[in-house]
Amino acid sequence: MAFKTLSAANAAALDKDLMSVGAFSIDQLMELAGLSVSQAVYRVHPPSRGRRVLVACGPGNNGGDGLVAARHLWNYGYTPTVYYPKQSKNELYQRLATQLKDLSVPFTTDFSASLQETDHVVDAIFGFSFSSPLREPFPSVITALENTKIPVTAVDAPSSWDIEKGPPSEGPGAKFMPDFLVSLTAPKPLVGWFTGRHFLGGRFVSPGIARKYNLDLPEYDGVDQIVELGKNGEKL
Amino acid sequence: MAFKTLSAANAAALDKDLMSVGAFSIDQLMELAGLSVSQAVYRVHPPSRGRRVLVACGPGNNGGDGLVAARHLWNYGYTPTVYYPKQSKNELYQRLATQLKDLSVPFTTDFSASLQETDHVVDAIFGFSFSSPLREPFPSVITALENTKIPVTAVDAPSSWDIEKGPPSEGPGAKFMPDFLVSLTAPKPLVGWFTGRHFLGGRFVSPGIARKYNLDLPEYDGVDQIVELGKNGEKL
């Protein structure tokens, strides 16, 4: 790797530190992470290019970030549709889903059909805690993402990719290359295989935590919740 | 009033609705409210005008918004100092204070001395739930804010003002006129007495809640968490 990244194990440990030493609640962190994702989508695909955004949410924290992003996108004037096939019983995720229903954001159960009727896709299926194999219904969803011409923004990781080893060597995801990636808190090793536009989000890492994990984070501009990175991790 | 405002009782009821029907947690709402405040400060007083910001926090939710704003201001490159004389035992506020301590943000106990060494002040002492009289140590703090030449941004209400009747007729606050005001969720009737630059923040009110409280909220631009309003409540 040309720049410092955060292993899957360290990403999990950093998240724990944010909530223990850092005293953040998961509500706060997810709100800010999802806000970052929504700002990246606005940057790469402003509403003038098409307001329809399909947000695919997995069962865990990555999906929660997607639910938050969908709400902010609605606030920005997009018309999001949410695909959330494995809804968590966790109270936080239930509340995030209710917040969307209160805005009359539609939830779809047919990913392929919805993919025919959108202008942009957010892949919030799996993040840094993913490990193979993909379980139903996600293999076909990943295959659809792999083959679509619609631009895709991935949250923290292109879903199906190994956090440290990149795309799988075969099967769903082997040829999946999202157009845009938003790394949260810090880039993971998989960015070495990623060829699209890369953003960093999650503007809540303290200098103490950055030092502990040997991170060399770029400066964000102004009030931005995202910063675009070049191939060597430098700020663009 | 030339435009629709939210009474103190309705502001409290709307907050309850956001957390019941809207399914928001107070962590989420406070994070977004404090983020709005930080963006307003950045707009009216960018770091190039002086990085020192004194954030005065009261014992309740308005103080919590201030604590969140101070953290985001630190992220933007300011050097905030926090005055928080009546620290709540509430777990959320304690966590918000810990988040600042983790960034080595100093807490001062001498408001007057700190006021001599700052470039901007955030008044997050009292919000829509304020009712007179002011209790110690706040009368002298309000008097200091009233007399300072340093620009002040007030959160939701100039502290000491009655939410519906504006500034008190005499005593501390009678001549308090902050330069900037950030109304959260919707303007309160006190804006009729306010002569400075006025922003709206708290971009999380659903159309259903806006209808219920007969609010006529302006549109925010892009990903902004604030919108500036004119004298008649129109978007500037």
Coordinates of N, CA and C in Angstrom, one line a residue, chain A residues 21-25 27-28 31-32 35 39 42 71-72 74-76 95-96 98-99 102-103 203 206-207 222-223 225, chain B residues 21-25 27-28 31-32 35 39 42 71-72 74-76 95-96 98-99 102-103 203 206-207 222-223 225:
Chain A
V21 N -13.3 5.4 25.1 CA -12.5 6.5 25.4 C -13.2 7.8 24.8
G22 N -13.6 7.7 23.6 CA -14.2 8.9 22.9 C -15.5 9.3 23.4
A23 N -16.3 8.4 24.0 CA -17.6 8.6 24.6 C -18.7 9.0 23.6
F24 N -18.5 8.6 22.4 CA -19.5 8.7 21.4 C -20.6 7.6 21.5
S25 N -21.8 8.0 21.2 CA -22.8 7.0 21.1 C -22.9 6.5 19.7
D27 N -25.4 6.2 17.9 CA -26.4 7.1 17.2 C -25.6 8.3 16.6
Q28 N -24.7 8.9 17.4 CA -23.9 10.0 16.9 C -23.0 9.6 15.7
E31 N -24.9 8.8 12.6 CA -25.5 10.1 12.0 C -24.4 10.8 11.2
L32 N -23.2 10.9 11.8 CA -22.2 11.6 11.1 C -21.6 10.8 9.9
L35 N -24.2 11.1 7.2 CA -24.1 12.4 6.6 C -23.0 12.5 5.7
Q39 N -23.2 13.5 1.6 CA -22.5 14.6 1.0 C -21.6 14.1 -0.2
Y42 N -23.9 13.7 -3.0 CA -24.3 15.1 -3.6 C -23.1 15.6 -4.4
R71 N -31.9 9.4 4.4 CA -32.7 10.5 5.0 C -32.1 11.8 4.6
H72 N -30.8 12.0 4.7 CA -30.2 13.2 4.4 C -30.4 13.5 2.9
W74 N -32.9 12.6 1.1 CA -34.3 13.1 1.0 C -34.3 14.6 1.3
N75 N -33.6 15.0 2.4 CA -33.6 16.4 2.8 C -32.9 17.3 1.7
Y76 N -32.0 16.7 0.9 CA -31.3 17.5 -0.2 C -32.2 17.6 -1.4
R95 N -35.4 2.5 14.5 CA -35.7 4.0 14.5 C -35.3 4.6 13.2
L96 N -34.1 4.3 12.7 CA -33.6 4.9 11.4 C -34.6 4.6 10.3
T98 N -37.9 3.9 10.7 CA -39.1 4.7 11.0 C -38.9 6.2 10.5
Q99 N -37.7 6.7 10.7 CA -37.5 8.1 10.3 C -37.7 8.3 8.8
D102 N -41.5 8.0 8.0 CA -42.1 9.2 8.3 C -42.0 10.3 7.2
L103 N -41.0 10.1 6.3 CA -40.8 10.9 5.2 C -41.4 10.3 3.9
R203 N -15.9 12.5 10.1 CA -15.0 13.5 10.7 C -15.1 13.6 12.2
S206 N -10.3 11.6 16.8 CA -9.5 12.5 17.6 C -8.0 12.3 17.3
P207 N -7.1 13.3 17.5 CA -5.7 13.1 17.3 C -5.2 11.9 18.1
G222 N -13.1 23.4 5.4 CA -14.3 24.2 5.9 C -15.1 23.3 6.8
V223 N -16.4 23.3 6.4 CA -17.4 22.5 7.2 C -17.7 21.2 6.5
Q225 N -17.9 17.4 5.4 CA -17.8 16.1 6.1 C -17.1 15.0 5.3
Chain B
V21 N -43.1 10.1 17.3 CA -43.5 9.8 16.0 C -42.3 9.8 15.0
G22 N -41.4 10.7 15.2 CA -40.3 10.9 14.3 C -39.2 9.8 14.6
A23 N -39.2 9.2 15.8 CA -38.3 8.1 16.2 C -36.8 8.6 16.2
F24 N -36.6 9.9 16.4 CA -35.2 10.3 16.6 C -34.8 10.2 18.0
S25 N -33.5 9.9 18.2 CA -33.0 9.9 19.6 C -32.5 11.3 19.8
D27 N -29.7 12.1 21.0 CA -28.3 12.1 20.5 C -28.2 12.6 19.0
Q28 N -29.1 12.1 18.2 CA -29.2 12.5 16.8 C -29.5 13.9 16.7
E31 N -26.9 16.3 17.9 CA -25.7 16.3 16.9 C -26.0 17.2 15.7
L32 N -27.2 17.0 15.2 CA -27.6 17.8 14.0 C -27.8 19.3 14.4
L35 N -24.4 20.8 15.0 CA -23.7 20.9 13.7 C -24.2 22.2 12.9
Q39 N -22.0 25.5 11.8 CA -21.9 25.9 10.4 C -22.3 27.4 10.3
Y42 N -19.2 29.3 11.4 CA -18.3 29.3 10.2 C -18.7 30.3 9.2
R71 N -17.4 21.0 19.5 CA -16.6 19.9 18.9 C -16.4 20.1 17.4
H72 N -17.5 20.4 16.8 CA -17.4 20.6 15.3 C -16.5 21.8 15.0
W74 N -14.0 22.8 16.7 CA -12.6 22.3 16.8 C -12.2 21.5 15.5
N75 N -13.1 20.7 15.0 CA -12.8 20.0 13.8 C -12.6 21.0 12.6
Y76 N -13.2 22.1 12.6 CA -13.0 23.1 11.5 C -11.8 23.9 11.7
R95 N -21.2 12.7 28.3 CA -20.4 12.2 27.1 C -20.0 13.3 26.2
L96 N -20.9 14.3 25.9 CA -20.5 15.4 25.0 C -19.4 16.2 25.6
T98 N -17.0 14.9 27.6 CA -15.9 14.0 27.5 C -15.3 14.0 26.1
Q99 N -16.2 14.1 25.1 CA -15.7 14.2 23.7 C -14.8 15.4 23.5
D102 N -11.5 14.9 25.3 CA -10.6 14.0 24.5 C -9.9 14.8 23.4
L103 N -10.4 16.0 23.0 CA -9.7 16.8 22.0 C -8.9 17.9 22.7
R203 N -32.0 20.7 10.4 CA -32.7 20.2 9.2 C -33.2 18.8 9.3
S206 N -39.9 16.9 9.5 CA -40.6 16.2 8.4 C -41.8 17.1 8.0
P207 N -42.2 16.9 6.7 CA -43.4 17.6 6.3 C -44.6 17.4 7.2
G222 N -28.5 22.8 -1.1 CA -27.5 21.8 -1.2 C -27.5 20.9 0.1
V223 N -26.3 20.8 0.6 CA -26.1 20.0 1.8 C -26.0 20.9 3.1
Q225 N -26.7 22.8 6.4 CA -27.5 22.5 7.6 C -28.1 23.8 8.2

